[in-house]
Structures are given as C-alpha cells and as structure tokens.
Short mmCIF file of C-alpha atoms in Angstrom, two decimals:
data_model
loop_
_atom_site.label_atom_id
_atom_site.label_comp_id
_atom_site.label_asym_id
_atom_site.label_seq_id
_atom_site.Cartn_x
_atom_site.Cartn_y
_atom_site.Cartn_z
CA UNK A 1 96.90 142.87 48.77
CA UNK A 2 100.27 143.87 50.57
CA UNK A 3 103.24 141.81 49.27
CA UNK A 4 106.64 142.68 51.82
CA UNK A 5 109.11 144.28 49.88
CA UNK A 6 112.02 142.36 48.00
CA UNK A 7 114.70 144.62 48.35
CA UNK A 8 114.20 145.37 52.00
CA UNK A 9 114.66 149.23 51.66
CA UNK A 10 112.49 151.62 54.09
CA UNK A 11 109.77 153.19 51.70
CA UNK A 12 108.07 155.42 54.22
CA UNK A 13 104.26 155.07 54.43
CA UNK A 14 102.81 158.06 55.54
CA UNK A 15 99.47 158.35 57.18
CA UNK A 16 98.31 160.03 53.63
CA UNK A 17 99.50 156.80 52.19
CA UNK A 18 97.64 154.54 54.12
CA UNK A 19 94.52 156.88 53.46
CA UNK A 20 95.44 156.13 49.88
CA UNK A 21 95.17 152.44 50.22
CA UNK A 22 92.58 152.60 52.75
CA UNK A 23 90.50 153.96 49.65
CA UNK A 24 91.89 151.81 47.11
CA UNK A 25 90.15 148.87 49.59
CA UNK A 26 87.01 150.53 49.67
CA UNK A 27 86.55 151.24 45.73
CA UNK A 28 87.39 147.72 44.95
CA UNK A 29 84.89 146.19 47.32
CA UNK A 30 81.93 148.44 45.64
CA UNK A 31 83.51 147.79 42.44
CA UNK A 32 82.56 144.09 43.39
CA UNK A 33 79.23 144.98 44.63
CA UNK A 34 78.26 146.82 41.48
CA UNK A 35 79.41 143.94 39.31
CA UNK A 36 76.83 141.48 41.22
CA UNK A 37 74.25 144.44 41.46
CA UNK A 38 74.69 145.40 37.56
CA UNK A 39 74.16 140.91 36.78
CA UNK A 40 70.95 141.09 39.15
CA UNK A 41 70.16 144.51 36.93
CA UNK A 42 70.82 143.23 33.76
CA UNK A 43 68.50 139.59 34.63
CA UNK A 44 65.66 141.65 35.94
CA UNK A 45 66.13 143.60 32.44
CA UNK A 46 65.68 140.23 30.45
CA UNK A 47 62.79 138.74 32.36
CA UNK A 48 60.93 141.59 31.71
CA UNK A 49 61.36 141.90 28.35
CA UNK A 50 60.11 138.33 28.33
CA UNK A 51 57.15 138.77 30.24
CA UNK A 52 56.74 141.48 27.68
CA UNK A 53 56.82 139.21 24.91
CA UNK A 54 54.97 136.25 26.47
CA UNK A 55 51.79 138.84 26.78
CA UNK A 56 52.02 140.14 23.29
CA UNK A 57 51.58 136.96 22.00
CA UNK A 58 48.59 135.31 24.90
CA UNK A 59 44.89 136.03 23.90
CA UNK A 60 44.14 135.83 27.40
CA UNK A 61 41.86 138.97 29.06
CA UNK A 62 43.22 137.81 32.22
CA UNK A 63 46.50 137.60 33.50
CA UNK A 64 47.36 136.14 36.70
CA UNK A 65 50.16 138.83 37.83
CA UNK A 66 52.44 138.27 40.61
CA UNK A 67 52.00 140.69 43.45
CA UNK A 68 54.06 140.13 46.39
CA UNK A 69 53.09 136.09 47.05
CA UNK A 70 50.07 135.76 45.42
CA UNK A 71 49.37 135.82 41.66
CA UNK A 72 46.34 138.34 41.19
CA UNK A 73 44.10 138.16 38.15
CA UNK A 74 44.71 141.45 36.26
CA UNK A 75 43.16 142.46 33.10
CA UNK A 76 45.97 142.35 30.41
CA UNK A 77 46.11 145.91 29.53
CA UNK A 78 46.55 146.94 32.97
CA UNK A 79 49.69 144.27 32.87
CA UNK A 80 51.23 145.90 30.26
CA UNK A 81 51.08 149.06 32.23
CA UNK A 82 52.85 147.76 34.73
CA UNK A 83 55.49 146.17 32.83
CA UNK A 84 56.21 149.16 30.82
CA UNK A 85 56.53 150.75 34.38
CA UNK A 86 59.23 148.05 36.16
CA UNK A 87 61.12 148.32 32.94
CA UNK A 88 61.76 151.69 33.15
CA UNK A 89 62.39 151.98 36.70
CA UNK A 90 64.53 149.09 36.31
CA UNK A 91 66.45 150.63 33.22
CA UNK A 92 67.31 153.76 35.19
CA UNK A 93 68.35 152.01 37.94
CA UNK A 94 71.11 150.06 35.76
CA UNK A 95 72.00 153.22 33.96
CA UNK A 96 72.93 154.43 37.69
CA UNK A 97 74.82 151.27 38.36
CA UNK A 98 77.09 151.25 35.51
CA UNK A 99 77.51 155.36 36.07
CA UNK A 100 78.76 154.33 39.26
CA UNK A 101 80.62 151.69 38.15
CA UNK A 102 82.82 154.20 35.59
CA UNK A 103 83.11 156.76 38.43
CA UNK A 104 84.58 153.78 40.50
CA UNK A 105 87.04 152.57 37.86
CA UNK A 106 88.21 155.49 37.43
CA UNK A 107 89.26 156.78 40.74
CA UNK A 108 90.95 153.30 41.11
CA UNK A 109 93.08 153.63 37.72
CA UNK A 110 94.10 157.43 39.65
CA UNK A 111 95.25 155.46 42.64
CA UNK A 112 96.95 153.18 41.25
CA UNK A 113 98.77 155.52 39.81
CA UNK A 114 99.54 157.35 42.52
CA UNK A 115 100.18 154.31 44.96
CA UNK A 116 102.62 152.36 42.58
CA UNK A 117 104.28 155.90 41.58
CA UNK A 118 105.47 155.68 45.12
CA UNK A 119 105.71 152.24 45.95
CA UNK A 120 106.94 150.31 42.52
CA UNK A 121 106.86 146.79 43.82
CA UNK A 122 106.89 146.96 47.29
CA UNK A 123 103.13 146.91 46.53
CA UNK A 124 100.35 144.86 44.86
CA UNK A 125 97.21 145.97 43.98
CA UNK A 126 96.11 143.78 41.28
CA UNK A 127 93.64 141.42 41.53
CA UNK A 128 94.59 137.61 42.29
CA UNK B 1 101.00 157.39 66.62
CA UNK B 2 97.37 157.58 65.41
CA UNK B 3 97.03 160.38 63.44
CA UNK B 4 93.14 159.58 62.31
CA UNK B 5 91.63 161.39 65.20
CA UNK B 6 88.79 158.02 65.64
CA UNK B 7 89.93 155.83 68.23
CA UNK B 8 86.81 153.57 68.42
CA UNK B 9 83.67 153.16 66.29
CA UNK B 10 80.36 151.71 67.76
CA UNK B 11 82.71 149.48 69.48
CA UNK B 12 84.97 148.67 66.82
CA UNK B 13 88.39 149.63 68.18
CA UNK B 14 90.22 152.03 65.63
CA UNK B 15 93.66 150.51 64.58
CA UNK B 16 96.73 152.99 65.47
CA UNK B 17 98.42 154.26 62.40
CA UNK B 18 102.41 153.54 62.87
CA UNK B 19 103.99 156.55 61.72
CA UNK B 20 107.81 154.85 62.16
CA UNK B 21 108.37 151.00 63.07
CA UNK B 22 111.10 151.61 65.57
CA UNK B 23 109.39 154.14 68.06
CA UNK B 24 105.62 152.09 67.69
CA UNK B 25 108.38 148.80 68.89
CA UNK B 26 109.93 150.80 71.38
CA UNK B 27 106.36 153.09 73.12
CA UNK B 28 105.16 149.62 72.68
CA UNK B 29 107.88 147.65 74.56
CA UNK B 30 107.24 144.44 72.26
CA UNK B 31 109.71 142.86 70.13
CA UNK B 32 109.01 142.15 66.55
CA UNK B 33 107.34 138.75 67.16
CA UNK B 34 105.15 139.99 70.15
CA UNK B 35 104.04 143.00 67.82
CA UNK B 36 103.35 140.58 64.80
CA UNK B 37 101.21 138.48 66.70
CA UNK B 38 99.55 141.09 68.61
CA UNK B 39 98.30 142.34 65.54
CA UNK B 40 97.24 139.07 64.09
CA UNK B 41 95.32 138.69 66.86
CA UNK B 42 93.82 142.80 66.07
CA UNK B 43 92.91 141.31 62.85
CA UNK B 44 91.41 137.58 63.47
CA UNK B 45 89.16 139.93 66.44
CA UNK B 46 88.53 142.28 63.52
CA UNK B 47 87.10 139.37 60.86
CA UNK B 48 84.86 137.85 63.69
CA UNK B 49 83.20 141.05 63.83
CA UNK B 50 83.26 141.51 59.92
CA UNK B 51 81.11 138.24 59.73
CA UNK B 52 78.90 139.44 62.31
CA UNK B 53 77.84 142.74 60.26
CA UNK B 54 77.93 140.86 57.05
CA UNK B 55 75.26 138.45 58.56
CA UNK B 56 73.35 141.26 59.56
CA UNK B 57 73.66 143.07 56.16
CA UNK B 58 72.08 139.37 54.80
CA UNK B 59 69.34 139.75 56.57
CA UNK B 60 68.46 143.84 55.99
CA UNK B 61 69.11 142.77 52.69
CA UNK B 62 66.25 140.13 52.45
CA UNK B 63 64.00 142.19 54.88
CA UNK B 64 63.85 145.29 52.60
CA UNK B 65 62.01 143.96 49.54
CA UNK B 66 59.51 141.91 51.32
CA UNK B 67 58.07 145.59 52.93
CA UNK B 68 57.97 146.51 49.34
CA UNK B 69 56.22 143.19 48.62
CA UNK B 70 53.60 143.76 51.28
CA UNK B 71 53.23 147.74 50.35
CA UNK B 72 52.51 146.75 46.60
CA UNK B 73 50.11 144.09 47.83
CA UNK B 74 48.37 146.63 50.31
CA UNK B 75 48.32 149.26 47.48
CA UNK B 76 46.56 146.95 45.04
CA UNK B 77 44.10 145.92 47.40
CA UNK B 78 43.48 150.06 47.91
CA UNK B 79 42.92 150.81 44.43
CA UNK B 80 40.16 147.19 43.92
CA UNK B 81 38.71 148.60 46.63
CA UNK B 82 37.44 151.96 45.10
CA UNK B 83 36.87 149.80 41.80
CA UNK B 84 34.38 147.97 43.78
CA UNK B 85 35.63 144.50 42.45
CA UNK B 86 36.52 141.83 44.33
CA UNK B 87 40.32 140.92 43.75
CA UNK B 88 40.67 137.15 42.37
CA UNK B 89 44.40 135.73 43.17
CA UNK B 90 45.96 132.55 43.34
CA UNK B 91 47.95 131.51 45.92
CA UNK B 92 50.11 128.75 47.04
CA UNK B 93 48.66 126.17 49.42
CA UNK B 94 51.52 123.89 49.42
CA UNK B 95 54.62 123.92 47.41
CA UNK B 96 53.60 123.75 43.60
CA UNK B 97 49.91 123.76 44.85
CA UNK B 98 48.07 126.65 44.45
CA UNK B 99 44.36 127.86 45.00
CA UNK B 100 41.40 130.64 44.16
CA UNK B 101 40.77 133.05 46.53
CA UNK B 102 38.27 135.65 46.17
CA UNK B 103 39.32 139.28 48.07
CA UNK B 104 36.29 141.24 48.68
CA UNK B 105 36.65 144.76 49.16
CA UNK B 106 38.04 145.62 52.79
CA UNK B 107 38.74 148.33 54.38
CA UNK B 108 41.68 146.43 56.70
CA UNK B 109 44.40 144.18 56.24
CA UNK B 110 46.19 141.89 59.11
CA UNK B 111 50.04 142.47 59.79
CA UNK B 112 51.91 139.63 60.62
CA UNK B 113 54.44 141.51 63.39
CA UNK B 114 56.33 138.40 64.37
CA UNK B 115 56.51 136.44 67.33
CA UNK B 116 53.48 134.84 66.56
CA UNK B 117 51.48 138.30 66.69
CA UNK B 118 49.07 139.63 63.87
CA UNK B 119 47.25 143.02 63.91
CA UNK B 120 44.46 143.90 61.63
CA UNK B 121 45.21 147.69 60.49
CA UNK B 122 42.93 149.36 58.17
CA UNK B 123 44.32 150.02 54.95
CA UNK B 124 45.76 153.83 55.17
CA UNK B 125 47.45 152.80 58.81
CA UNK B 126 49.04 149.60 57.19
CA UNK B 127 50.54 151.51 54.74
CA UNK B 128 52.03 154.15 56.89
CA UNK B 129 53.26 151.22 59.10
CA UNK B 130 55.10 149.69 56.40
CA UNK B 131 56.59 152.94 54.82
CA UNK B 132 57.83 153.88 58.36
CA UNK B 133 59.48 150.23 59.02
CA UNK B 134 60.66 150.33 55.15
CA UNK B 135 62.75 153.24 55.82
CA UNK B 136 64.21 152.10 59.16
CA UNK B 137 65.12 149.03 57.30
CA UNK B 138 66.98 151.14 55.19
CA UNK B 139 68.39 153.56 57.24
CA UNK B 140 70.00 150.49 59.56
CA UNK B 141 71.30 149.32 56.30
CA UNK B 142 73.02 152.56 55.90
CA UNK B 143 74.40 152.86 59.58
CA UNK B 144 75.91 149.43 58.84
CA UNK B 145 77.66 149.65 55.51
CA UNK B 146 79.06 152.78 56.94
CA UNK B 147 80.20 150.34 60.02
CA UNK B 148 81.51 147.46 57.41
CA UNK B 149 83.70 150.35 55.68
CA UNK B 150 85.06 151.86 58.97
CA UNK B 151 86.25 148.21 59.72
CA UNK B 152 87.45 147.20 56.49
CA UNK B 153 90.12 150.17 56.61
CA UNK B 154 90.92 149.01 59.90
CA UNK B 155 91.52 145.49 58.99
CA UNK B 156 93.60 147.12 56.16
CA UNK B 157 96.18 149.73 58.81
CA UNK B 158 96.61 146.63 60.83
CA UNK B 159 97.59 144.54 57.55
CA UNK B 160 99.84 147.08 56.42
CA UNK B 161 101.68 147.96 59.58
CA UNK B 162 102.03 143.67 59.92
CA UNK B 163 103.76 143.75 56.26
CA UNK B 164 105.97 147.17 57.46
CA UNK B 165 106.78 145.56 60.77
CA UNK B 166 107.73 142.44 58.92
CA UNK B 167 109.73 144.19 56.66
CA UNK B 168 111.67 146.51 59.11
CA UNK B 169 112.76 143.12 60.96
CA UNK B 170 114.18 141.58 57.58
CA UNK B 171 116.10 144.40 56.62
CA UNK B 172 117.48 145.04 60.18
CA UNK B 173 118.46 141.18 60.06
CA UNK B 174 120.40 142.45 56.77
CA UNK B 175 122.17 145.19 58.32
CA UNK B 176 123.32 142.89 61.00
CA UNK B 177 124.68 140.72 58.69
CA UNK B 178 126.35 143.16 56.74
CA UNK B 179 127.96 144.74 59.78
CA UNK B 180 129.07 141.31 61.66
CA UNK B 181 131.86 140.06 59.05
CA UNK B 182 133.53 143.33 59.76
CA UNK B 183 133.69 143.24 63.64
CA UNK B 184 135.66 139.66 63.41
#
C-alpha cells in the first residue's frame, strides 16, 4: 500500500496520520469481506427463489426438506412457510450488507481525501 | 515514541509509533539497515501470528452454523413431538446413498460432544446447551476479529515506519551528495 516517496522530501507523518491509514486498512479489509458476504447473500437469495419455484410447480403432498443433515418429509404447505420465512430473513440480512457496504465506501472516499490531500504521491492507496 | 497508549494485546506486541526517524535511530542505537531489518523481522513475526488467528477464524466460522443446524433439527423434532407424528427423514448412509428413517416421538436427543463422547439430553436441556455454546462460538468470534484488527494496524505502523525509515536514508544519501562536490 505504501510506495517510498520519489522526490525524497520529509512529509511528516504524524501519529494522527498513521491513525488515518491505520483506518483506511481496516475499511478496505471489511470492504472485502462484505463483497464475499453480499455474493454468499445474493446466492442464498437465488436458491431460494428456486426452491420457491420448483414447489409451485410439484404436485407432491410431501416434500423431503432439508433440516440440518437429514432431509425430513414435510407437508408442502408447511414448506412454503418456511421458505417464505428464510427469504425474508435472508433479504434483510443483504439489505444490511450492502447498508454497510455504502457506509464503508464512503468513509474510504473521505480518507482518501484527506490522506492524499496531505501526502500527493508519496502515497498509494489504490487497489493493485 | 509510542503515542497509542497499548503496548501489547493478548500477546501481540504493539508496534511503536516513530514520531521522527532520526531520534527512533538514535534512542534506538541501530543504523538504518539494523532498523530495516529489525522491523522486517516485527512484521514476518507479525504474519505468522496473522495466519494463526485467520485459521482459527476458519474454523469459528464453520463451527457456528452447524449449532444452528443441530438447534433447527432439535426444534423440529420439539414441535413433531406435540403433533404426535412420527418424523419420516432421509438420510445419507454413504455418499449419494441415502435411507428411511422413522423418528418416533422422544422426549431426548444424544449430543455428540467430541472426543468420542455422546450424551443423551432431553429435548429442553439440548436446546439450552446449544444456545449457550452458539453464543460462545460467537462471542470468541468477536474477541478474535477484534484481535485480527489490532494486528493488522500493527502490521501497517511497522510497514509505514519501514517505508519512512527507507526514505529518510535516501534523502540523507542526497544531501551528502549534494554537500560533497563542495568540500573538494
């Protein structure tokens, strides 16, 4: 992330500075984290809606859902329950992630600011 | 010199923030080279230990939905119970085989506790058994995150001070230069 400086002139870095970058390190890994979580999110989303579909169109009573390691026979409606259920919980839980994720962004594009404001090119904080 | 306060964190040494190059070289009595590869030895020590929590992380990280596994599963049974059914899964014998089996209403379930130890709990104590070791799961998790963060900014001082320490040397080699023509 640190490139040494091409001119060779003494830009001070003060301990607020390094707090600065310190942060900058820390966004930018959780940015990374929430990108995987959000794809994990977003699959989880999909196969659900799936699932959904694959039970409107069975004309099955009983499905065999998937509880922990076993598949249990469940009567369909109580499937659909279920579903409806994961779905939501699983929809709130992305609308969290990408919340995050904008909160996260944002505080970055501030420190960057901030951090090249001060340090021009003596620093790089751009992804390689 | 370090102006954080923290000198150590669950035995992670705290890196000492430089506040000027020339009096850390001087308390320090190392020349540049010493200092750069003291602190490239700070931070190979300080990825060894990074892979050590990350590992550990891995492993919370798998542990944590398999309690919520068993707790749905243990739930489920719960609620056939009062029904009065018997519960009808199928399960896997053998990879890709699976079988019937027949769950008739029971008022206990075993708990595999590792180490080659299973305990039959009825149903209410299983349950509080697996909330209580669902949220110690997740409070470790939390202790170490905290722990991987506290290191990371570590690993970062001792990267910058390396690149400022590098840096001071280069452009005292310039002034040297600039100054020697003239004393000839």
């Amino acid at each position: 992330m640190q490139q040494a400086g091409t001119s060779g002139s003494e830009v001070e870095v003060t301990w607020e500075d390094q707090q600065n970058i310190n942060k900058f390190g820390r966004l930018n890994n959780r940015l990374h984290e929430l990108h995987d979580e959000i794809k994990i999110a977003k699959e989880t989303c999909e196969n659900l809606e799936d699932a959904s579909n694959e039970l409107i169109l069975t004309d099955e009573e009983i499905v065999r859902f998937q509880i922990g390691e076993v598949f249990a026979h469940v009567p369909k409606e109580e499937v659909e329950s279920r579903i409806e259920n994961m779905q939501e919980v699983t929809a709130k839980n992305l609308e969290k992630l990408e919340e995050e994720k904008e909160t996260v962004v944002s505080q970055m594009a501030e420190l960057k600011k901030i951090l090249y404001g001060k340090f021009k090119d003596s620093i790089n904080l751009e992804e390689d | 010199m370090a102006a954080s306060g923290v000198t150590e964190r669950r035995g992670i040494p705290a890196a000492a923030f430089v506040e000027d190059v020339l009096s850390y070289l001087n308390e320090s009595a190392l020349d540049v080279n010493s200092a750069l590869a003291f602190l490239q030895e700070r931070l190979q020590q300080y990825r060894v230990v990074e892979m050590k929590l990350l590992a550990q992380q891995r492993d919370l990280q798998a542990k944590i939905p398999d309690i919520e596994k068993c707790l749905d599963i243990v739930a489920t049974l719960q609620a056939k119970k009062d029904s009065g059914e018997a519960l009808i899964a199928d399960f896997e014998v053998s990879e890709g085989i699976y079988s019937r089996a027949r769950i008739k209403e029971s008022d206990s379930v075993c708990l595999w506790l590792g180490a080659n130890v299973m305990l039959e709990y009825s149903c209410e104590e299983a349950t509080i058994l697996l909330k209580r070791n669902l949220e110690n799961a997740k409070a470790s998790l939390e202790v170490l995150v905290a722990d991987l963060q506290f290191l990371r900014d570590q690993v970062t001082i001792t990267q910058v001070t390396i690149a400022r320490v590098y840096n001071w040397d280069v452009h005292q080699r310039k002034l040297r230069q600039a100054a020697s023509p003239k004393e000839s």
